[in-house]
CSV table of C-alpha atoms and ligand atoms in Angstrom, one decimal:
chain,number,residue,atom,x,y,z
A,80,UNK,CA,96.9,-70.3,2.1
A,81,UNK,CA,95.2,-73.6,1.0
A,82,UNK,CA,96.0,-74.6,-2.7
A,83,UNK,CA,94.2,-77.5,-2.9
A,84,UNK,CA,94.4,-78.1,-6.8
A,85,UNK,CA,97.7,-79.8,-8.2
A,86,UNK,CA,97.2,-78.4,-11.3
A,87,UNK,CA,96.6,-74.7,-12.4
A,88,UNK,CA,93.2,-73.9,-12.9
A,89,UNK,CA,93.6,-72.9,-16.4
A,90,UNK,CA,92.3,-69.0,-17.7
A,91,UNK,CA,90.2,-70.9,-20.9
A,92,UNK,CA,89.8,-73.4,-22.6
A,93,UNK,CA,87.4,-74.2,-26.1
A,94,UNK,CA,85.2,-76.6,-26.0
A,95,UNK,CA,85.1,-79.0,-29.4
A,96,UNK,CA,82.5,-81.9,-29.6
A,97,UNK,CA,82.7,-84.9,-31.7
A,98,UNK,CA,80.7,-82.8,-33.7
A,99,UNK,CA,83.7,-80.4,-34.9
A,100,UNK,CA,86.2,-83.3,-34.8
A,101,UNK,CA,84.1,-84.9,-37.6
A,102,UNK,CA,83.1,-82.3,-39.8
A,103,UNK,CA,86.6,-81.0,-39.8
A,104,UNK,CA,87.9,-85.1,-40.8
A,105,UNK,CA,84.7,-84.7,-43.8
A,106,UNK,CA,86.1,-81.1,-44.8
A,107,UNK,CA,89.5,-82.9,-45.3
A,108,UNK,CA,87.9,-86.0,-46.7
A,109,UNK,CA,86.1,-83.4,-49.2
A,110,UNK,CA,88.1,-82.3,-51.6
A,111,UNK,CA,88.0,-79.1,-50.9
A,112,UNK,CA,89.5,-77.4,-47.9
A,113,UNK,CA,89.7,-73.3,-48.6
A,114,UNK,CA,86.9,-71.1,-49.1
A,115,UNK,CA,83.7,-73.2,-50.4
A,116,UNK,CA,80.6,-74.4,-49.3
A,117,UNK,CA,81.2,-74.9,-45.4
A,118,UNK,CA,81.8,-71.3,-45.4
A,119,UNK,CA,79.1,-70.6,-47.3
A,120,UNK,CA,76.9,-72.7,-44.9
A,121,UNK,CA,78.4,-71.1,-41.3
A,122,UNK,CA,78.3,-67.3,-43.3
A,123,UNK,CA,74.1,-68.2,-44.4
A,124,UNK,CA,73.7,-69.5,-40.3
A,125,UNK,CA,75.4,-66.9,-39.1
A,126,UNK,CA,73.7,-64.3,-40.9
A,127,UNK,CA,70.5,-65.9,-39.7
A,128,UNK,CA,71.7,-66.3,-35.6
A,129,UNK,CA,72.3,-62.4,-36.1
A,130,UNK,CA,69.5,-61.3,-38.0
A,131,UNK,CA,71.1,-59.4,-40.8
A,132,UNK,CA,71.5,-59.1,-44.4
A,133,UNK,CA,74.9,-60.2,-45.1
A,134,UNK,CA,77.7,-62.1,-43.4
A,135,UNK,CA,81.3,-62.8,-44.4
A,136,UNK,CA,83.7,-64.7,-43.2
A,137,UNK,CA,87.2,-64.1,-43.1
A,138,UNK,CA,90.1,-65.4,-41.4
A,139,UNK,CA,90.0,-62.9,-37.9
A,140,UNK,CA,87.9,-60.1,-36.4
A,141,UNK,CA,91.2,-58.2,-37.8
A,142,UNK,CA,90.4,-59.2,-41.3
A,143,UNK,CA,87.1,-58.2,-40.7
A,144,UNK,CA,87.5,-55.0,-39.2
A,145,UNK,CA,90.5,-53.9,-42.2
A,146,UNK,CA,88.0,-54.9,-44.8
A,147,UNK,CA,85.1,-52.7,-42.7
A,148,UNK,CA,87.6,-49.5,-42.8
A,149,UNK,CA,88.8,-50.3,-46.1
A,150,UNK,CA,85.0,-51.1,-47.6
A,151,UNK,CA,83.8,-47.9,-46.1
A,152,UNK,CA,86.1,-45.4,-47.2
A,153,UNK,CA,88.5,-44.8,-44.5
A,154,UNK,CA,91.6,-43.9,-45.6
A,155,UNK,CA,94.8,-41.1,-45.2
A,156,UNK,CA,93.6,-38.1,-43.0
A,157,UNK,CA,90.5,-39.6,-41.7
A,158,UNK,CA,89.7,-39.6,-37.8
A,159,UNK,CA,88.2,-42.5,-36.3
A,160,UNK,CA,86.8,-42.3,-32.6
A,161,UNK,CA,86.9,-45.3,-30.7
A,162,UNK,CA,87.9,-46.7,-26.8
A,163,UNK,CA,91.4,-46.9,-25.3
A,164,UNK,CA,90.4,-50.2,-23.5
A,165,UNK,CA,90.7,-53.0,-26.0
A,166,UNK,CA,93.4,-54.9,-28.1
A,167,UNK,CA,95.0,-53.4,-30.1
A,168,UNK,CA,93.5,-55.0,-33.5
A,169,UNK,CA,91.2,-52.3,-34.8
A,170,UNK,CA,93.5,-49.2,-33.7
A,171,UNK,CA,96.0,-51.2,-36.1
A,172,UNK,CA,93.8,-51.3,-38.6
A,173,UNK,CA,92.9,-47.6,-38.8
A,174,UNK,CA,96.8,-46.5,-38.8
A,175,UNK,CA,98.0,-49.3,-41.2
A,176,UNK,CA,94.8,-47.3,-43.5
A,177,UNK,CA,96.6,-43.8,-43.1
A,178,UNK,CA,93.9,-42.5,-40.4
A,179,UNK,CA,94.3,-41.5,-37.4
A,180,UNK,CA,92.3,-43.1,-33.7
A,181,UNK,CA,90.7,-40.6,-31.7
A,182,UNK,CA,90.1,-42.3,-27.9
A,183,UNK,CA,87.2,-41.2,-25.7
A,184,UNK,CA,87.4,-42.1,-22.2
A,185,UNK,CA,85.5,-45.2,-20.9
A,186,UNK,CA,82.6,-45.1,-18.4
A,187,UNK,CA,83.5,-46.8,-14.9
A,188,UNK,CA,80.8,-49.3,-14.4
A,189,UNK,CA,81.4,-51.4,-17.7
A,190,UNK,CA,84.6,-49.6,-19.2
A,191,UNK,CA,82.7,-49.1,-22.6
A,192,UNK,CA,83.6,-46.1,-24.4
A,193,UNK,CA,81.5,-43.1,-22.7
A,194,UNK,CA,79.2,-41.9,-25.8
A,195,UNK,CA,78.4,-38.8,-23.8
A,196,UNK,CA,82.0,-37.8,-24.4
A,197,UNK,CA,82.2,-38.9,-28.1
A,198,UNK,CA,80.8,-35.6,-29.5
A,199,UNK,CA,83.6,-33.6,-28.0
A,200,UNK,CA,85.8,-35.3,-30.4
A,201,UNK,CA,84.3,-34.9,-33.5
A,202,UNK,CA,85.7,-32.6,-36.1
A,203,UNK,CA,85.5,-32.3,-39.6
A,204,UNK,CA,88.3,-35.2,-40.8
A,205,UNK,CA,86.0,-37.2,-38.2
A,206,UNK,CA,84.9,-40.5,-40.4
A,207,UNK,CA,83.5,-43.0,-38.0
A,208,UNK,CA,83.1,-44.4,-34.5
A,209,UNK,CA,84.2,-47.7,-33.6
A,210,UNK,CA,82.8,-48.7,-30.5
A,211,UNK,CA,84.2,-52.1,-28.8
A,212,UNK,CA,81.4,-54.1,-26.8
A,213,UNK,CA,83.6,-54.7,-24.0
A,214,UNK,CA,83.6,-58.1,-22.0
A,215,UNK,CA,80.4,-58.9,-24.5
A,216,UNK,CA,78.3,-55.7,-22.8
A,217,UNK,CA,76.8,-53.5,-25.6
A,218,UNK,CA,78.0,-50.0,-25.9
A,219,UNK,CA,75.3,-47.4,-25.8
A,220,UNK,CA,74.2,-47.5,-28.9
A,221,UNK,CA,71.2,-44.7,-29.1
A,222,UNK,CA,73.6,-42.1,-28.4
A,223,UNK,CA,76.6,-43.4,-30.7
A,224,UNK,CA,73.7,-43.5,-33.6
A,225,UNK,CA,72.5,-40.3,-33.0
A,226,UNK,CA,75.9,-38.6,-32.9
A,227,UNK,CA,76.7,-40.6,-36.4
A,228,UNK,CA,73.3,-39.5,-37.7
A,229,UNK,CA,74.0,-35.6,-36.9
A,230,UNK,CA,77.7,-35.6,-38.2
A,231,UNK,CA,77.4,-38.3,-41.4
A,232,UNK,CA,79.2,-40.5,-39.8
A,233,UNK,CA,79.7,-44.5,-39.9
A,234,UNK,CA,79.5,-46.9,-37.4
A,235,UNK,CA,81.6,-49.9,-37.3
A,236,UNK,CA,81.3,-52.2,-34.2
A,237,UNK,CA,84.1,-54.2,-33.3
A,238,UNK,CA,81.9,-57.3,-31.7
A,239,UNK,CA,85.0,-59.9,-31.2
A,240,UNK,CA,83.6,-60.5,-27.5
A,241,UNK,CA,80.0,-59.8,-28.1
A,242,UNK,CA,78.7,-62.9,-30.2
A,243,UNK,CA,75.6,-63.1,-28.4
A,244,UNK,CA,75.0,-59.7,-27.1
A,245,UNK,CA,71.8,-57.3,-28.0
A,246,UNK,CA,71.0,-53.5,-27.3
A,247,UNK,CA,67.4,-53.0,-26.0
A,248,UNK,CA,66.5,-56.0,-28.0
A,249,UNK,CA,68.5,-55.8,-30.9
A,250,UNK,CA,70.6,-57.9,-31.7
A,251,UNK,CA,74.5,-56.9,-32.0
A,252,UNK,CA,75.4,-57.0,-35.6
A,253,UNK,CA,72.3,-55.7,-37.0
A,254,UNK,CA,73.0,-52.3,-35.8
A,255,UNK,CA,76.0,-50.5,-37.1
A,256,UNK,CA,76.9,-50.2,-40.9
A,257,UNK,CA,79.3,-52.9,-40.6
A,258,UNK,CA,80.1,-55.6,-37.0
A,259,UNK,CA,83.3,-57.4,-36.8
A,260,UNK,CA,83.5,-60.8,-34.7
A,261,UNK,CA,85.8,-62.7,-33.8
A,262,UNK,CA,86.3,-66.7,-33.2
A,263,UNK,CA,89.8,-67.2,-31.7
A,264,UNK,CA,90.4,-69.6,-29.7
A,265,UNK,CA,89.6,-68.1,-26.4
A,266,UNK,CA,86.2,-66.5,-27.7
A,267,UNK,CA,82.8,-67.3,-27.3
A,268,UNK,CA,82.7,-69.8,-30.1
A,269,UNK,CA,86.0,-70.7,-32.0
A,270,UNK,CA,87.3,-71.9,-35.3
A,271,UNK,CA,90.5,-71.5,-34.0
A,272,UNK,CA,91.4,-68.2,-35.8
A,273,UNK,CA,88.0,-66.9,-37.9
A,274,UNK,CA,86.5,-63.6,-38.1
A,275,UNK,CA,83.1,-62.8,-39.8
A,276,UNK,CA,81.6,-59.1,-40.8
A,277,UNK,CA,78.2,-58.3,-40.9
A,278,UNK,CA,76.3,-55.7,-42.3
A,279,UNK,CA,72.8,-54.7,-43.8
A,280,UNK,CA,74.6,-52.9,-46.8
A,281,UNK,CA,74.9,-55.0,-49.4
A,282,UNK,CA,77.4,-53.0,-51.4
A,283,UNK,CA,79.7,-53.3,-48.3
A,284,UNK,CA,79.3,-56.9,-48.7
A,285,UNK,CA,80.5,-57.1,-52.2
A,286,UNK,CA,83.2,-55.0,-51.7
A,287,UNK,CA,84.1,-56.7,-48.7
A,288,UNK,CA,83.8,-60.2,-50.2
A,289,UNK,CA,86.1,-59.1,-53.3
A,290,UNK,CA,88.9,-57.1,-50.8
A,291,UNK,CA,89.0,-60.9,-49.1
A,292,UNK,CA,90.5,-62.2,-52.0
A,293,UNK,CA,93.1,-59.8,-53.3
A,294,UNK,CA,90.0,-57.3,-54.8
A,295,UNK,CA,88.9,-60.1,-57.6
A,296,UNK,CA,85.6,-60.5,-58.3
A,297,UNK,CA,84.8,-64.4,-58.2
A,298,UNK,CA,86.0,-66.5,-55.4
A,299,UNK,CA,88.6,-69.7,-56.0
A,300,UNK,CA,85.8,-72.2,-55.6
A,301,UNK,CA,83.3,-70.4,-58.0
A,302,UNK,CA,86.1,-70.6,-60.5
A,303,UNK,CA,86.5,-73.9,-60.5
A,304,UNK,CA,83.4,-75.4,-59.2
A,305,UNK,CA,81.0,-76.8,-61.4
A,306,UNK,CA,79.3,-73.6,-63.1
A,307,UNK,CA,81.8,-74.4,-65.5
A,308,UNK,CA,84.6,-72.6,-66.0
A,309,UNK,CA,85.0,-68.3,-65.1
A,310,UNK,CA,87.7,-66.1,-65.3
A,311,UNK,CA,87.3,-63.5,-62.5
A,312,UNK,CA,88.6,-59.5,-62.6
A,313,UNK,CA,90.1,-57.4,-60.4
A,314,UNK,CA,88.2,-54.9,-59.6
A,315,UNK,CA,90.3,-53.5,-56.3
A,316,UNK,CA,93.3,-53.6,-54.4
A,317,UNK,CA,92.2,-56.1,-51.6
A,318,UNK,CA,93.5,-58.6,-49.0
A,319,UNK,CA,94.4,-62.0,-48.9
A,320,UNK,CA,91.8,-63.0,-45.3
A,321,UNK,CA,89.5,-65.2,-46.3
A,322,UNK,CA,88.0,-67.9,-43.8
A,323,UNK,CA,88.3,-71.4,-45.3
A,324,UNK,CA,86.6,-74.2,-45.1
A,325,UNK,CA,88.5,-76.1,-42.1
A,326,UNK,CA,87.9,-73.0,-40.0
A,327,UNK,CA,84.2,-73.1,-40.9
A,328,UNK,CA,84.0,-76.8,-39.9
A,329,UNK,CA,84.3,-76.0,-36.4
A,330,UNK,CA,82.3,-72.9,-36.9
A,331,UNK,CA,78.9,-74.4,-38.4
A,332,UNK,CA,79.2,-76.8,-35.0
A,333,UNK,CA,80.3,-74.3,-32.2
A,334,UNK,CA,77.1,-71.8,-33.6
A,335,UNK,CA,74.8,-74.6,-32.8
A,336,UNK,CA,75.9,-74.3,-29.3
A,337,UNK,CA,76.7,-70.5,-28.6
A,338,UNK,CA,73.1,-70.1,-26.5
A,339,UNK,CA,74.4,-73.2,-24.2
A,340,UNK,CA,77.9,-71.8,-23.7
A,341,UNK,CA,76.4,-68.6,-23.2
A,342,UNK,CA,73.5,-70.1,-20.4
A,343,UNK,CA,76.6,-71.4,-18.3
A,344,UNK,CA,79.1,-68.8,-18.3
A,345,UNK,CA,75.8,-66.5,-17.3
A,346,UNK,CA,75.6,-68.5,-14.5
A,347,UNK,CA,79.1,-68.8,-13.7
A,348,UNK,CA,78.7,-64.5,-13.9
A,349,UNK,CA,75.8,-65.1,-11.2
A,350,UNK,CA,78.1,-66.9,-8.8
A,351,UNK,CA,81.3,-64.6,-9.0
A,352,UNK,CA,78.7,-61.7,-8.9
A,353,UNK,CA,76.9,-63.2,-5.8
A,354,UNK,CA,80.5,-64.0,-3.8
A,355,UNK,CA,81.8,-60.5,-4.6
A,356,UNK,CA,79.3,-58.2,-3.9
A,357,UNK,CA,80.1,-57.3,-0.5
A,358,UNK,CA,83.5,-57.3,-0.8
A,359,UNK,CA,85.0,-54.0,-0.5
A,360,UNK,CA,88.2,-54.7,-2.0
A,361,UNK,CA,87.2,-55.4,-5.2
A,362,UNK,CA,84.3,-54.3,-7.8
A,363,UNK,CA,82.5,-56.1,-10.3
A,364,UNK,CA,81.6,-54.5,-13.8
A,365,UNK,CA,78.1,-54.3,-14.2
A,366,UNK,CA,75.4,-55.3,-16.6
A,367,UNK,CA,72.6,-52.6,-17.8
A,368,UNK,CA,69.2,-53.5,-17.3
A,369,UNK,CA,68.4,-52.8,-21.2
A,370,UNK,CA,70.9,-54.9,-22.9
A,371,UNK,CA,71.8,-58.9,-22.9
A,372,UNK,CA,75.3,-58.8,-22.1
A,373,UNK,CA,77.4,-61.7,-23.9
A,374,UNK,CA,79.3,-62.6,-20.6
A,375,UNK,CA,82.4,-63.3,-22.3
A,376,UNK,CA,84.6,-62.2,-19.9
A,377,UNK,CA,84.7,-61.9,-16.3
A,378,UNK,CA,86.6,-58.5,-14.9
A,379,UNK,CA,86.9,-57.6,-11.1
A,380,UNK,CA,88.3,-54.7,-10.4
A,381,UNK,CA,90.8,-53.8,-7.2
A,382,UNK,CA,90.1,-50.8,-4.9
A,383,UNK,CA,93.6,-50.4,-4.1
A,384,UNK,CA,93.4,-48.4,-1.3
A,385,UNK,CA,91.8,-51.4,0.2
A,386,UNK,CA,94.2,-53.6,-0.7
A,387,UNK,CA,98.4,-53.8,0.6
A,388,UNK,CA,99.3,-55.3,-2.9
A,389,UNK,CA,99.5,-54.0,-5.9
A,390,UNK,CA,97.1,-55.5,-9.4
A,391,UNK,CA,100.4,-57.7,-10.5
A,392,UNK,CA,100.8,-58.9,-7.4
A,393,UNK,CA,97.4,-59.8,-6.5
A,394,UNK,CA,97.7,-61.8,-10.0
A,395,UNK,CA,101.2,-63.3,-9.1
A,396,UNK,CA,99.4,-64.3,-5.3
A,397,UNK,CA,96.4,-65.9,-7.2
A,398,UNK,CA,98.7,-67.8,-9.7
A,399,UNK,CA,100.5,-69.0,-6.3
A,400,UNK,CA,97.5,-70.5,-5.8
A,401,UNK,CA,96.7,-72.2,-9.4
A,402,UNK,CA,94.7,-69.8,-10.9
A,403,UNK,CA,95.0,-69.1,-14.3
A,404,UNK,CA,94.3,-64.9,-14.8
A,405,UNK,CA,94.5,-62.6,-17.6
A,406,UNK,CA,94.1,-58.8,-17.9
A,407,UNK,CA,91.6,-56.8,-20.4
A,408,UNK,CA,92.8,-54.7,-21.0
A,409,UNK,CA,96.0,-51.7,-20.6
A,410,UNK,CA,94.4,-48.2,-22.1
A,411,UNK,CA,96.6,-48.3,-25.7
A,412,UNK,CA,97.6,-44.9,-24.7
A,413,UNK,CA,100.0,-46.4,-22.2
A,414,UNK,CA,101.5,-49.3,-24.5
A,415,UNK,CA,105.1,-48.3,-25.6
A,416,UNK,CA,104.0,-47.8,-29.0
A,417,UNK,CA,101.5,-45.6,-28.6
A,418,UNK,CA,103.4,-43.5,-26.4
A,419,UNK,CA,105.5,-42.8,-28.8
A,420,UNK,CA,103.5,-42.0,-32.1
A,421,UNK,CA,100.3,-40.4,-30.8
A,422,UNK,CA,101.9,-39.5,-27.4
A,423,UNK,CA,99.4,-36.2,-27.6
A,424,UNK,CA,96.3,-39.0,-26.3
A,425,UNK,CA,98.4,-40.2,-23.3
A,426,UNK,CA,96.7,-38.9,-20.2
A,427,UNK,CA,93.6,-37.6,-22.1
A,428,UNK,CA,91.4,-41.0,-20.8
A,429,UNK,CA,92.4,-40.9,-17.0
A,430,UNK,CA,89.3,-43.3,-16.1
A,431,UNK,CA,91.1,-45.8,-19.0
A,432,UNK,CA,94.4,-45.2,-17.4
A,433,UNK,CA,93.7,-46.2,-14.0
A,434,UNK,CA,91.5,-48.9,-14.9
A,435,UNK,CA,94.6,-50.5,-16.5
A,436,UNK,CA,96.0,-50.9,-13.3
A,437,UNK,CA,93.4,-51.8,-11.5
A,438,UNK,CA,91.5,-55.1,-13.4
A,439,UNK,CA,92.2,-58.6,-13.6
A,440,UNK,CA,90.1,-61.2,-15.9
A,441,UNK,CA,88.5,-64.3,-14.1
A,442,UNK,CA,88.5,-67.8,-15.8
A,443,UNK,CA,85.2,-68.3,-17.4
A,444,UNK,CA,84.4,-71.2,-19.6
A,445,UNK,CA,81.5,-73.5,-20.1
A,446,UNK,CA,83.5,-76.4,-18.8
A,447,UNK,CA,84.5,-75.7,-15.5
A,448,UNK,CA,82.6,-77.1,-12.9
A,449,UNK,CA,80.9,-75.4,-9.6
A,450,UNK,CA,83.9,-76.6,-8.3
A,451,UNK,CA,85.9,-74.8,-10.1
A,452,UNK,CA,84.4,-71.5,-10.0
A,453,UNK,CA,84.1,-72.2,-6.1
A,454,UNK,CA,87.9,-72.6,-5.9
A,455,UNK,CA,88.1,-69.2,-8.0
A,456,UNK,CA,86.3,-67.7,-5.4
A,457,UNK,CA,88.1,-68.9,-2.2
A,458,UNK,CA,91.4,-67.4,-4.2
A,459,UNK,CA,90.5,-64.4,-4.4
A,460,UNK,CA,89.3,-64.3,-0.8
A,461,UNK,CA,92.1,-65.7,0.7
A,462,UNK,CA,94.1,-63.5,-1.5
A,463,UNK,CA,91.8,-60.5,-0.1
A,464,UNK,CA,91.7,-61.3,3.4
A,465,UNK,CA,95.6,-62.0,3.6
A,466,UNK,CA,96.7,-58.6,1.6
A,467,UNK,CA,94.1,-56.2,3.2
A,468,UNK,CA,95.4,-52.7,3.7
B,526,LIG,C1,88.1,-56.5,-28.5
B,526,LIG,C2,88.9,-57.3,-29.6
B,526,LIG,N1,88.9,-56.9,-30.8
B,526,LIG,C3,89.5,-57.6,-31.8
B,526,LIG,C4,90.2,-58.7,-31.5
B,526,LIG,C5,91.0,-59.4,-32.6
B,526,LIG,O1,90.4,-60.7,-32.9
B,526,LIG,P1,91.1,-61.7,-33.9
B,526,LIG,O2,92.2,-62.4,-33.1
B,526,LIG,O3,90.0,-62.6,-34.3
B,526,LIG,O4,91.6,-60.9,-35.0
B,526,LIG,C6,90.3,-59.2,-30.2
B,526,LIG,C7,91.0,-60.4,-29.9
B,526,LIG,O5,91.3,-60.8,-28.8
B,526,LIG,C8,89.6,-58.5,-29.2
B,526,LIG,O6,89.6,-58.8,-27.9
């Protein structure tokens, strides 16, 4: 083995300009640091980068996909079909509503949810399909329409990866009744924690914008701005998820550069795409030829009967040799907690399940150099060669 680096390589890291830095001191030097005008500004850009009616922002993907559910009516009883392969946010969000996640099994080549198995699961306390755009590749939305269309059903799109992403030139977040993003710190543009939902309903909106703040009908800054003076009502029992003004700081910045970051990690995708392609050992996901694929993370998956080691160990090997890897993600059917209260859906996504054991997540940033990415690349070759079955 030749580790060459002193440091580790690490998995991510954001990428603030002075740009961010300053808006953030002006936000501070403001007066006014909660929800207000800066969130006004990134929710009126982002609308416009995504081509829709409406966009709110709100303090995580999380937020936005509770105030989805909640806006649209899920609630006790209701089934909501969506993929075992993602964090566990919107699954959460459907149980803490009283309903109840259906998983479909997830097609090999990108491990989106397969929407030729989604109408098998419908029944009549069916509500909604939540597809996740995995790794920032758009699910196949045709189908998952037309499946909504024939059973009245809602489509809610959890987007947290898919930023930049469009389905045979649409744009993700213009499709479903309601998209959820995320801007964490590890996705594609970050306000450290920040969510934002859009949608083309503009009842949605209202009701989303009032279950942000407790279910009352006038924001804190309208109330006290200069309109002169407004006393609000509460017109439903909401949240308290909000974005705020600090977050949207760094938000109104990083949107301004989400096509740049977005050009390099495509090529960084190019490279690992290029060097892995005739390995045997390991498989790349792929992209379809009618979608724009956000690139936001890069999975390779093991063929382990090509390989003497197992997934962890290939990780442990590659963090032997300073690289910084994560894993996207264990099917939810095999975390502990699922296993125990919805233990009927364990073994019912076998492609899902074996997957989990199988991927590992590359580093992909817009920082890192060629050099970089050409260390990544050695790694896992050297890792290959030496652990070959
Ligand atoms: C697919 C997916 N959905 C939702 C989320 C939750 O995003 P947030 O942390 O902004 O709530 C994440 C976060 O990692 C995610 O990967």
């Amino acid at each position: 083995m030749t580790v060459t680096r002193p440091e580790m390589l690490k998995f991510h890291q954001y990428s603030f300009g002075d740009e961010e830095i300053n808006e953030v001191v002006d936000t501070l030097r403001s007066g006014w640091i909660t929800l207000g005008p800066k969130t006004q500004k990134f929710e009126d850009d982002f609308r416009r980068y995504i081509g829709c009616s409406h966009a709110v922002g709100v303090y995580s993907c999380t937020s936005a996909l509770t105030l989805a559910l909640a806006g649209l009516g899920i609630g006790p009883g209701d089934e909501v079909i969506t993929t075992p392969i993602t964090f566990p946010a919107a699954v959460n969000e459907i149980i803490h509503l009283g309903g109840k996640p259906v998983f479909v099994d997830v097609v090999p080549g990108t491990l989106n949810m397969d929407a030729g198995k989604i109408e098998e699961k419908v029944t009549e306390k069916t509500k909604a399909i939540l597809p996740v755009h995995f790794a920032g590749h758009p699910c196949d939305m045709d189908e998952i329409q037309a499946i909504a269309q024939k059973h009245g059903l809602v489509i809610i799109e959890d987007a947290a990866h898919a930023i930049e992403a469009e389905y045979k030139g649409r744009k993700i977040g213009a499709i479903g009744d309601a998209t959820c993003f995320s801007f964490y710190a590890t996705k594609n543009i970050t306000t450290g924690e920040g969510g934002m939902l859009t949608t083309n309903n503009e009842k949605l909106a209202d009701e989303a914008r009032a279950l942000r703040l407790h279910g009352i009908t006038r924001d804190a800054w309208k109330r006290y701005g200069t309109e002169g003076f407004k006393y609000w009502e509460q017109v439903s029992l909401g949240y308290k998820c909000n974005m705020f003004d600090i977050q949207a700081a760094l938000g109104i910045h990083q949107l301004r550069k989400v096509d740049l970051f977005w050009e390099r990690r495509k090529a960084i995708c190019a490279k690992y795409d290029a060097a892995f392609k005739n390995v045997h050992e390991v498989r790349s996901l792929e992209v379809s030829k009618d979608v724009k694929s956000a690139y936001h993370i890069y999975v390779l998956a093991l063929e382990p009967d090509r390989l003497s080691i197992s997934r962890n160990d290939f990780i442990n090997e590659m963090m032997k040799r300073k690289v910084g890897l994560a894993i996207h993600f264990r099917s939810l059917t095999l975390q502990s907690y699922y296993r125990e209260h919805f233990s009927e859906s364990v073994g019912t996504v076998p492609i899902a399940e074996s997957f989990s054991e199988r991927i590992l997540t590359l580093p992909l940033y817009p920082t890192m150099e060629d050099s970089d990415v050409q260390y990544v690349i050695d790694m896992a070759m050297d890792t290959v060669e030496k652990n070959r079955a």
